[in-house]
XYZ file of C-alpha atoms in Angstrom:
701
model
C 26.637 -4.404 58.260
C 25.155 -4.793 54.816
C 24.623 -8.382 53.758
C 27.442 -9.850 51.725
C 26.939 -10.892 48.096
C 26.654 -14.607 47.377
C 29.871 -16.279 46.244
C 29.440 -15.378 42.532
C 32.298 -15.077 40.067
C 33.722 -11.642 39.328
C 32.100 -11.531 35.858
C 28.694 -12.422 37.339
C 29.047 -9.733 40.019
C 29.936 -7.126 37.382
C 26.930 -8.173 35.309
C 24.615 -7.846 38.323
C 26.055 -4.423 39.132
C 25.513 -3.287 35.530
C 21.885 -4.475 35.637
C 21.296 -2.566 38.885
C 22.728 0.617 37.330
C 20.553 0.195 34.203
C 17.485 -0.292 36.425
C 18.212 2.831 38.457
C 18.847 4.954 35.361
C 15.710 3.648 33.667
C 13.676 4.290 36.826
C 15.005 7.841 37.023
C 14.258 8.555 33.354
C 10.790 7.071 33.713
C 10.043 9.290 36.687
C 11.754 12.365 35.164
C 11.620 12.071 31.351
C 12.251 15.753 30.818
C 15.974 15.333 31.530
C 16.423 12.941 28.603
C 13.969 14.830 26.401
C 15.717 18.138 27.027
C 19.125 16.665 26.246
C 18.055 15.062 22.981
C 15.810 17.980 22.008
C 18.845 20.259 22.334
C 20.941 17.846 20.299
C 18.366 17.522 17.493
C 16.926 21.018 17.546
C 13.498 19.721 18.605
C 10.536 21.665 19.926
C 10.390 20.826 23.577
C 9.074 17.301 23.363
C 12.158 15.356 22.455
C 13.573 14.266 19.146
C 12.742 11.081 17.312
C 14.943 8.909 19.567
C 13.922 10.377 22.942
C 12.068 8.639 25.783
C 8.991 6.777 24.517
C 10.169 7.164 20.913
C 13.331 5.199 21.680
C 11.334 2.468 23.419
C 8.866 2.430 20.498
C 11.748 1.776 18.072
C 13.146 -0.966 20.285
C 10.125 -3.156 19.457
C 11.147 -3.387 15.786
C 13.434 -6.404 16.170
C 10.693 -8.988 15.562
C 7.993 -6.737 14.125
C 8.381 -8.058 10.569
C 7.313 -11.515 11.749
C 4.159 -10.308 13.526
C 3.256 -7.977 10.651
C 3.625 -10.854 8.202
C 1.370 -13.000 10.391
C -1.303 -10.295 10.535
C -1.224 -9.806 6.771
C -1.518 -13.531 6.104
C -4.564 -13.777 8.394
C -6.266 -10.693 6.969
C -5.904 -11.822 3.351
C -7.066 -15.439 3.546
C -10.454 -14.471 2.091
C -11.786 -11.546 0.062
C -13.492 -9.085 2.409
C -15.636 -6.593 0.535
C -17.506 -4.140 2.765
C -20.981 -5.209 3.811
C -20.304 -8.952 3.358
C -19.858 -11.703 6.011
C -16.122 -11.926 5.305
C -15.823 -8.198 6.045
C -17.284 -8.861 9.497
C -14.642 -11.555 10.071
C -11.865 -9.072 9.186
C -13.386 -6.563 11.617
C -13.424 -9.197 14.374
C -9.750 -9.961 13.740
C -8.735 -6.309 14.016
C -10.875 -5.722 17.114
C -9.505 -8.809 18.845
C -5.877 -7.845 18.285
C -6.426 -4.274 19.400
C -7.912 -5.619 22.614
C -5.038 -8.096 23.004
C -2.728 -5.065 22.906
C -4.585 -3.832 25.997
C -6.338 -0.946 24.235
C -9.880 0.319 24.799
C -11.804 -0.463 21.617
C -15.185 0.772 20.383
C -17.273 -0.145 17.340
C -19.219 2.485 15.440
C -21.801 1.092 13.010
C -23.403 2.916 10.084
C -26.152 1.841 7.711
C -25.091 2.994 4.258
C -26.037 2.519 0.623
C -23.707 0.003 -1.005
C -23.752 -1.391 -4.537
C -23.059 -4.931 -5.775
C -23.378 -6.746 -9.121
C -26.416 -8.959 -9.690
C -25.939 -9.985 -13.338
C -24.006 -8.890 -16.428
C -23.486 -10.062 -20.004
C -21.603 -8.970 -23.113
C -21.658 -10.316 -26.649
C -20.260 -9.302 -30.030
C -22.580 -8.796 -33.007
C -21.843 -8.266 -36.718
C -24.677 -6.977 -38.903
C -27.073 -7.916 -36.129
C -25.877 -11.528 -35.900
C -24.270 -12.975 -32.785
C -20.572 -13.578 -33.380
C -19.361 -14.440 -29.899
C -20.352 -14.278 -26.241
C -17.629 -12.373 -24.422
C -16.464 -12.923 -20.871
C -16.826 -10.284 -18.144
C -15.132 -12.557 -15.595
C -11.596 -12.116 -14.298
C -9.170 -14.608 -15.897
C -7.040 -14.539 -12.722
C -10.012 -15.749 -10.641
C -11.323 -18.865 -12.442
C -13.068 -20.197 -9.318
C -14.900 -16.910 -8.687
C -13.904 -16.593 -5.018
C -13.982 -12.791 -5.170
C -16.850 -10.560 -6.241
C -17.146 -10.447 -10.029
C -15.493 -7.390 -11.621
C -17.874 -4.422 -11.540
C -18.164 -0.705 -10.832
C -20.006 0.095 -7.630
C -22.895 2.542 -8.102
C -23.015 1.938 -11.845
C -26.720 2.029 -12.735
C -28.442 -0.949 -14.311
C -28.819 -0.774 -18.067
C -28.756 -2.513 -21.416
C -27.727 -1.536 -24.927
C -27.212 -3.003 -28.384
C -24.966 -0.429 -30.003
C -21.874 0.212 -32.137
C -18.498 0.340 -30.426
C -16.054 3.266 -30.396
C -12.580 3.201 -28.876
C -11.813 6.493 -27.068
C -8.303 5.804 -25.744
C -8.243 7.189 -22.146
C -11.626 8.915 -22.412
C -10.242 12.440 -21.882
C -11.388 15.666 -23.539
C -8.435 15.550 -25.944
C -9.291 11.966 -26.930
C -12.811 12.978 -27.936
C -11.358 15.857 -29.949
C -9.308 13.286 -31.869
C -12.490 11.313 -32.581
C -14.179 14.521 -33.745
C -11.342 15.100 -36.232
C -11.839 11.536 -37.475
C -15.585 12.251 -37.867
C -16.449 9.529 -35.360
C -19.521 10.332 -33.271
C -19.968 8.516 -29.945
C -23.675 9.320 -29.618
C -25.634 6.114 -29.094
C -22.412 4.083 -28.893
C -20.681 1.843 -26.400
C -17.371 3.543 -25.600
C -14.309 1.435 -24.771
C -11.589 3.204 -22.764
C -8.255 2.259 -21.280
C -7.803 3.072 -17.575
C -5.542 5.974 -16.704
C -7.427 9.046 -17.876
C -8.803 10.054 -14.476
C -11.333 8.899 -11.861
C -13.687 6.238 -13.194
C -16.844 8.226 -12.475
C -15.475 11.294 -14.248
C -14.604 9.215 -17.324
C -18.100 7.706 -17.422
C -19.760 11.116 -17.038
C -17.612 12.569 -19.831
C -18.801 9.801 -22.152
C -22.426 10.254 -21.067
C -22.202 14.019 -21.747
C -21.251 13.178 -25.350
C -24.186 10.824 -25.805
C -22.571 7.444 -25.163
C -24.819 4.732 -23.726
C -22.278 2.432 -21.997
C -18.615 2.616 -20.988
C -16.376 -0.461 -20.907
C -12.982 -0.061 -19.212
C -9.885 -2.214 -19.309
C -6.504 -1.903 -17.613
C -3.057 -3.335 -18.169
C -4.351 -6.880 -17.673
C -1.104 -8.134 -16.145
C -1.595 -11.735 -15.073
C -5.249 -11.716 -16.067
C -6.375 -9.252 -13.425
C -9.408 -6.973 -13.823
C -9.620 -3.742 -11.848
C -12.763 -3.189 -9.809
C -13.663 0.241 -8.448
C -16.301 2.839 -7.695
C -17.875 5.389 -10.028
C -19.544 7.411 -7.252
C -19.600 11.132 -8.072
C -19.634 14.382 -6.128
C -17.371 13.536 -3.202
C -17.103 10.786 -0.605
C -19.591 9.390 1.871
C -22.954 7.661 1.920
C -25.106 8.917 -0.990
C -28.315 8.904 1.075
C -26.965 11.062 3.946
C -24.895 13.836 2.333
C -23.327 15.941 5.084
C -24.534 14.014 8.132
C -23.788 10.602 9.636
C -25.609 7.502 8.393
C -26.711 6.241 11.798
C -29.430 3.603 11.860
C -32.113 6.207 12.663
C -30.733 9.007 10.453
C -32.717 10.972 7.889
C -32.215 9.483 4.434
C -32.942 10.781 0.978
C -34.776 8.478 -1.407
C -33.060 6.937 -4.425
C -35.128 9.151 -6.715
C -34.196 12.437 -4.990
C -32.051 14.821 -7.011
C -29.395 14.923 -4.265
C -28.978 11.159 -4.629
C -29.294 10.841 -8.407
C -26.496 13.344 -9.043
C -24.091 11.047 -7.183
C -24.437 8.302 -9.829
C -23.384 8.317 -13.496
C -26.247 8.492 -15.982
C -25.079 5.455 -17.960
C -23.797 2.029 -16.895
C -20.138 1.045 -16.974
C -18.175 -2.145 -16.485
C -14.522 -3.197 -16.172
C -13.332 -5.981 -18.457
C -10.180 -7.968 -19.043
C -7.600 -7.006 -21.621
C -8.394 -10.282 -23.410
C -12.014 -9.196 -23.884
C -10.968 -5.675 -24.915
C -8.640 -7.107 -27.581
C -11.442 -9.262 -28.964
C -13.699 -6.216 -29.294
C -11.072 -3.949 -30.829
C -9.991 -6.603 -33.279
C -13.491 -6.552 -34.750
C -14.596 -2.905 -34.748
C -12.759 -1.483 -37.803
C -13.482 2.155 -38.645
C -10.963 4.981 -39.240
C -7.357 4.129 -38.299
C -6.407 4.956 -34.719
C -3.701 7.604 -34.169
C -0.158 6.191 -33.832
C 0.099 7.299 -30.190
C -3.024 5.293 -29.329
C -1.576 2.216 -31.044
C 1.703 2.677 -29.203
C -0.097 2.276 -25.878
C -2.421 -0.521 -27.069
C -1.059 -2.543 -29.978
C -4.375 -4.332 -30.564
C -5.983 -1.060 -31.653
C -6.430 -0.881 -35.432
C -9.512 1.227 -36.040
C -11.536 3.374 -33.654
C -14.880 1.819 -34.594
C -18.239 3.408 -35.212
C -19.196 0.948 -37.971
C -21.348 -2.158 -38.253
C -19.730 -4.065 -35.385
C -21.903 -3.859 -32.274
C -22.048 -5.246 -28.766
C -25.008 -6.368 -26.709
C -24.445 -5.336 -23.084
C -26.603 -5.831 -19.989
C -25.971 -5.042 -16.339
C -28.172 -5.415 -13.294
C -27.111 -3.635 -10.100
C -28.006 -4.776 -6.578
C -28.155 -1.550 -4.572
C -29.028 -1.897 -0.869
C -28.500 -0.635 2.663
C -25.742 -2.506 4.453
C -24.091 -2.188 7.845
C -20.450 -1.170 8.035
C -18.187 -1.057 11.099
C -15.540 1.434 12.094
C -13.324 0.187 14.919
C -12.009 2.993 17.117
C -9.297 2.713 19.770
C -8.770 5.566 22.227
C -5.632 6.133 24.305
C -6.576 9.049 26.552
C -4.086 11.828 27.055
C -2.982 12.573 30.597
C -2.602 16.352 30.169
C -4.789 17.337 27.202
C -7.325 14.542 26.731
C -9.416 16.880 24.547
C -6.713 17.195 21.873
C -6.774 14.341 19.363
C -3.950 12.805 17.335
C -5.728 10.430 14.932
C -4.147 7.547 12.995
C -6.326 5.680 10.509
C -6.370 2.942 7.874
C -9.230 1.205 6.077
C -9.447 -2.590 6.120
C -12.135 -3.375 3.487
C -10.857 -4.655 0.152
C -12.253 -5.422 -3.302
C -10.567 -8.823 -3.153
C -7.813 -10.123 -0.833
C -6.247 -6.717 -0.320
C -2.651 -7.564 0.590
C -1.445 -4.158 -0.591
C -4.712 -2.250 -0.628
C -5.313 -1.797 2.271
C -4.119 -4.556 4.567
C -0.431 -3.750 4.331
C -1.612 -0.681 6.247
C -3.891 -2.710 8.550
C -1.007 -5.001 9.524
C 1.070 -1.906 10.324
C -1.843 -0.464 12.339
C -1.911 -3.594 14.488
C 1.856 -3.435 14.963
C 1.694 0.208 16.053
C -1.178 -0.655 18.408
C 0.899 -3.448 19.943
C 3.807 -1.041 20.477
C 1.527 1.568 22.061
C 0.117 -1.127 24.332
C 3.629 -2.062 25.452
C 4.421 1.611 26.097
C 1.307 1.895 28.250
C 2.338 -1.145 30.268
C 5.728 0.488 30.856
C 3.966 3.421 32.532
C 3.882 5.891 29.635
C 0.790 7.972 28.936
C 0.524 10.359 25.991
C 0.017 14.026 26.792
C -2.706 14.259 24.139
C -5.252 11.600 23.222
C -4.240 9.154 20.491
C -7.057 7.612 18.450
C -6.467 4.584 16.191
C -9.137 4.009 13.539
C -9.881 1.006 11.324
C -12.267 2.290 8.663
C -14.820 0.314 6.656
C -16.189 0.821 3.103
C -13.370 3.055 1.885
C -13.418 1.343 -1.489
C -16.995 2.501 -2.108
C -15.992 6.160 -1.650
C -14.274 6.688 1.733
C -17.619 6.008 3.385
C -16.616 4.811 6.859
C -14.214 7.657 7.582
C -16.518 10.266 6.054
C -19.506 9.198 8.156
C -17.369 9.345 11.315
C -16.020 12.796 10.462
C -19.515 14.086 9.676
C -20.801 12.664 12.974
C -17.976 14.272 14.973
C -17.404 17.401 12.891
C -17.814 19.986 15.645
C -15.573 18.126 18.074
C -12.935 17.559 15.431
C -13.074 21.204 14.413
C -11.951 22.374 17.831
C -9.969 19.373 19.094
C -8.281 17.426 16.272
C -4.547 18.095 16.045
C -3.790 15.962 12.992
C -4.899 12.960 10.954
C -2.197 10.457 9.927
C -3.346 8.135 7.135
C -2.207 4.762 5.841
C -3.724 2.977 2.877
C -1.543 0.997 0.462
C 1.306 1.175 2.949
C 3.678 -1.085 1.017
C 3.612 -1.541 -2.767
C 7.338 -1.905 -3.413
C 10.629 -0.010 -2.930
C 11.072 3.708 -2.349
C 9.370 5.990 0.181
C 6.619 8.404 -0.896
C 5.468 10.931 1.717
C 2.489 13.255 1.438
C 1.588 15.903 4.006
C 0.081 19.268 4.801
C 3.021 21.699 4.597
C 3.304 22.510 8.312
C 4.176 18.832 8.911
C 7.096 18.737 6.454
C 9.819 19.486 8.972
C 8.620 16.868 11.469
C 8.220 14.238 8.761
C 11.734 14.845 7.473
C 13.193 14.757 10.991
C 11.597 11.383 11.650
C 12.722 10.002 8.277
C 16.286 10.782 9.398
C 15.866 8.412 12.352
C 14.489 5.395 10.481
C 16.789 2.996 8.661
C 16.007 2.465 4.998
C 14.685 -1.105 4.663
C 16.499 -1.640 1.363
C 19.852 0.048 2.084
C 21.891 -1.036 5.074
C 23.292 1.812 7.139
C 21.337 4.535 5.322
C 18.219 6.311 6.553
C 14.926 6.584 4.696
C 15.575 10.315 4.394
C 18.909 9.970 2.626
C 17.582 7.436 0.116
C 14.510 9.577 -0.521
C 16.497 12.775 -1.092
C 18.959 11.002 -3.395
C 16.093 9.604 -5.468
C 14.580 13.087 -5.833
C 17.825 14.714 -6.883
C 18.398 16.426 -3.556
C 14.919 17.966 -3.437
C 12.572 17.461 -0.469
C 9.632 16.414 -2.627
C 6.601 15.953 -0.375
C 3.238 15.511 -2.086
C 0.337 17.815 -1.256
C -2.888 15.952 -0.546
C -5.231 17.461 -3.107
C -6.360 14.082 -4.430
C -9.519 12.534 -2.981
C -8.760 8.829 -3.030
C -8.185 7.801 0.579
C -9.414 8.415 4.107
C -7.589 11.713 4.669
C -10.212 13.267 2.356
C -12.901 14.002 4.945
C -10.368 15.191 7.517
C -8.445 17.624 5.308
C -10.849 18.657 2.552
C -13.993 18.873 4.688
C -12.884 19.407 8.302
C -9.589 21.260 7.756
C -7.494 18.870 9.842
C -3.853 18.724 8.647
C -2.948 15.277 7.368
C -0.240 12.933 6.156
C -0.360 9.957 3.788
C 2.768 7.798 3.510
C 3.670 4.606 1.637
C 6.504 2.566 0.143
C 6.406 1.821 -3.595
C 5.111 4.032 -6.371
C 2.520 1.580 -7.644
C 1.905 -2.113 -8.293
C 0.396 -3.997 -11.247
C -2.510 -5.761 -9.525
C -4.537 -2.845 -8.157
C -8.079 -3.929 -7.167
C -7.641 -7.401 -8.693
C -7.569 -10.904 -7.219
C -3.789 -10.929 -7.690
C -3.382 -8.554 -4.717
C -2.461 -11.447 -2.421
C -0.209 -12.311 0.484
C 1.836 -14.507 -1.866
C 2.601 -11.539 -4.124
C 3.626 -9.430 -1.147
C 5.821 -12.234 0.221
C 7.547 -12.826 -3.126
C 7.670 -9.345 -4.638
C 6.211 -6.457 -2.646
C 8.200 -6.880 0.574
C 9.764 -10.342 1.022
C 11.461 -9.466 4.325
C 8.535 -7.263 5.544
C 11.105 -4.650 6.538
C 9.346 -1.977 4.462
C 6.305 -2.627 6.632
C 8.475 -2.202 9.730
C 9.875 1.106 8.451
C 6.338 2.317 7.763
C 5.342 1.355 11.293
C 8.310 3.278 12.702
C 7.626 6.455 10.713
C 3.861 6.388 11.302
C 4.146 5.584 14.989
C 6.848 8.187 15.631
C 4.712 10.815 13.934
C 1.889 9.927 16.305
C 4.130 9.946 19.370
C 5.758 13.281 18.607
C 2.433 14.976 17.871
C 0.908 13.510 21.028
C 3.833 14.173 23.372
C 5.755 17.274 22.249
C 4.849 20.102 24.603
C 5.059 22.552 21.696
C 3.346 21.087 18.654
C 5.986 20.446 15.954
C 4.203 22.473 13.264
C 6.309 24.634 10.946
C 4.270 27.349 9.235
C 7.375 28.785 7.562
C 7.224 25.718 5.328
C 3.573 26.487 4.616
C 4.404 30.085 3.684
C 7.141 28.933 1.288
C 4.781 26.420 -0.308
C 2.050 29.027 -0.803
C 4.532 31.363 -2.470
C 5.670 28.557 -4.766
C 2.056 27.774 -5.703
C 1.283 31.413 -6.427
C 4.401 31.861 -8.550
C 3.317 28.824 -10.563
C -0.098 30.422 -11.004
C 1.499 33.398 -12.758
C 2.247 31.099 -15.696
C -1.510 30.804 -16.249
C -2.803 34.200 -15.117
C -1.728 37.824 -15.224
C 0.522 38.580 -12.251
C -1.492 41.715 -11.495
C -4.648 39.631 -11.264
C -3.253 37.560 -8.397
C -1.812 40.462 -6.393
C -4.346 39.870 -3.567
C -2.875 36.404 -2.962
C 0.697 37.734 -2.876
C -0.366 40.401 -0.360
C -1.991 37.778 1.889
C 1.070 35.533 1.677
C 3.275 38.399 2.891
C 1.050 38.758 5.957
C 1.006 34.976 6.474
C 4.811 34.796 6.185
C 5.247 37.478 8.842
C 2.821 35.656 11.140
C 4.622 32.334 10.580
C 7.963 33.912 11.530
C 6.445 35.449 14.660
C 5.068 32.045 15.651
C 8.482 30.471 15.154
C 10.075 33.155 17.341
C 7.446 32.548 20.014
C 8.146 28.806 19.923
C 11.870 29.444 20.388
C 11.079 31.644 23.374
C 9.120 28.779 24.972
C 12.049 26.451 24.317
C 14.656 28.801 25.786
C 12.640 29.885 28.800
C 10.881 26.596 29.362
C 7.295 26.260 30.529
C 6.578 26.498 34.226
C 4.046 24.147 35.764
C 1.769 26.889 37.110
C -1.692 27.218 35.624
C -1.045 30.527 33.858
C 2.044 29.187 32.023
C 0.230 26.033 30.974
C -2.660 28.100 29.639
C -0.274 30.275 27.632
C 1.283 27.185 26.068
C -2.128 25.695 25.324
C -3.241 28.930 23.668
C -0.094 28.897 21.552
C -0.660 25.298 20.456
C -4.283 26.091 19.668
C -3.142 28.734 17.193
C -1.056 26.088 15.461
C -4.012 23.693 15.342
C -6.662 26.154 14.181
C -4.709 27.901 11.427
C -5.494 25.069 8.996
C -9.237 25.487 9.627
C -8.952 29.021 8.232
C -8.444 27.610 4.748
C -12.004 26.251 4.803
C -14.864 28.161 3.239
C -18.372 27.539 4.558
C -19.853 27.589 1.034
C -17.293 25.104 -0.266
C -16.199 24.861 -3.868
C -18.678 26.096 -6.435
C -20.906 23.215 -7.498
C -19.145 20.893 -5.014
C -19.967 22.355 -1.586
C -18.801 19.330 0.430
C -15.187 20.182 -0.492
C -14.398 23.214 1.652
C -10.585 23.518 1.644
C -9.624 26.329 -0.730
C -5.938 25.390 -0.907
C -5.954 21.599 -1.139
C -9.089 19.936 -2.466
C -9.347 18.029 -5.754
C -10.093 20.152 -8.853
C -13.112 18.977 -10.828
C -10.917 18.584 -13.922
C -8.797 15.528 -13.129
C -6.367 16.545 -15.886
C -5.746 19.969 -14.324
C -2.108 20.999 -13.979
C -2.992 22.768 -10.731
C -2.836 20.549 -7.640
C -3.659 23.540 -5.417
C -6.199 26.395 -5.251
C -9.003 24.140 -6.592
C -11.586 26.935 -6.893
C -9.234 28.882 -9.163
C -8.450 25.700 -11.131
C -12.189 25.064 -11.624
C -12.825 28.638 -12.786
C -9.931 28.470 -15.271
C -11.262 25.162 -16.612
C -14.778 26.553 -17.024
C -13.483 29.699 -18.738
C -11.424 27.562 -21.106
C -14.585 25.650 -21.975
C -16.419 28.924 -22.674
C -18.935 28.735 -19.886
C -20.511 32.199 -19.646
C -19.279 34.510 -16.918
C -16.310 32.416 -15.844
C -13.730 35.205 -16.260
C -15.281 37.097 -13.377
C -15.422 33.841 -11.405
C -11.639 33.538 -11.693
C -11.304 36.925 -9.999
C -13.748 35.911 -7.272
C -11.891 32.644 -6.599
C -8.597 34.539 -6.356
C -10.118 36.793 -3.705
C -11.529 33.775 -1.846
C -8.050 32.229 -1.616
C -6.536 35.551 -0.557
C -9.101 35.931 2.232
C -8.489 32.364 3.444
C -4.723 32.933 3.697
C -5.303 36.213 5.507
C -7.639 34.459 7.973
C -4.914 31.932 8.726
C -2.405 34.749 9.286
C -4.815 36.374 11.734
C -5.173 33.098 13.653
C -1.386 32.706 13.914
C -1.069 36.292 15.113
C -3.597 35.463 17.810
C -5.088 38.918 18.139
C -8.357 40.453 16.999
C -7.911 42.779 14.050
């Protein structure tokens, strides 16, 4: 006879029976996850690996209940001190991240690089009238009276000095200099003052140098007395001394004087300054009246300068080799360990970095903790998941670029995707960016994550309502975060997601935990939602048997881009692109049909069936690589993606087809022979799209 139950009450017996049933069901699902995955995949229309609430994804979401508390704790710890790359405090931040990754039970590696970094040694600024000193001006940050953070500066600005007249050039764009020309104000030999917002800092400085300016002084909105630091490095990301290869300790390095190095730095010095200092300068410069639209944006502007008022400026740069640390965590896949799903965030900051980047670092540690718990439950990803904490991003995406350059061949054949976080939480509202084949997956996951600011509504529904019913996903043609090396150089599809459109204290000492706690995300639920979306993306891409890539979305996006191009160019001129898109569209549909066949028929466990599925997934992975061109963009060979790389004109209306955008810009500026270059760039894009179609078709042509 079976043993009798102890003399428990009826309610206790029922509770014990329920727990036994839950255990047995859980044990069965753990041993045979396909039953649950198949059911939910059918319900959600997934691709063979389960929808966003299936199996490990459901368990991953279950850890959210107390995640806001642990994320808040991580962010507080990471932002106690400024931690600029290459400094002792940066090493302390690296130790914190490494320790907590290891506490999650994850295998953690450190990859060191010796790179050229740039710091301020000394700077001064004073106002002169008719050669006589009027006032010594401050280059300090009013919001940092104790000087705990590095003084405001532009990394890689060359040393220099000048006693020269001052000219105000608004945002420092081409059209602003045309306004000065109409006012008969010449910037040659002058110190140019500009307001931030006209494009990348380095581009603004180079534009002034090309017109003969000797120094550029920049100011921002000055909210709360903050001063925006930043880099002026030119020509792409990465260590300036090792362009195209990794900056290992024993690597070949160019000398500072080599042309390849010198072209990475502006020809004239530049410096950020507070709005208070900018107002003092502009109140004294006189000259022709500024246009009304300039005054509307900066009320202190009266004249544009060019007269007898001068400034005396000096800057001394401290440029040196410094060691940086990337921290890499590897969760090996149990079926395809040579296929990599990579999640990354940088941890270095100009100051305290509560938003930029440690809102993302705190989320990284939360996702790592969840993955560790999944591993302890017995889960293993099908493909390898790699978590990366990058260093020296603020100097020009250096840590991630060096790692990509070191591992370029492996990534080219094995990387499935790169999922980026940077300023993960800046405020309300979700802003997704992605390569087009990831749109469908991203939207599906957004439908399974509760909006942190609207009870009972998903992130997807809030996002669509805000965009007027349009699925507005950004394309990653900017080069301002760590997806740059992966997408623009290695051709790895990428995402970049964040909450909040912007925040007023970018790169200042006001980017603190206290601001995040009071304003950016008081409940830390936006951080939790970011963790859920980012982690679910990683899980689906690592575990779905059929990779959830949708090239129909890519085909539609390419057609939209090309239609937009007809507003700038003759439709007949771009016929080659339309022809290639038709071939790509047919290939994308065939791939979708093939995926449905796998779903309907299932995939047997024999070797031949597994190889067929792997070959199919490889087509999905490698199609993005086809958009690379070995020669890269003309004049900027490091950027190789012909669809989504940054155009050299930061004011370009084209956020796609960068080679065509560059050729149009050069033709507009009357550079000889550029009309024929437009035709050539059109053909280059057409060939790239056709290559991708051939890869999706999977047959030799």
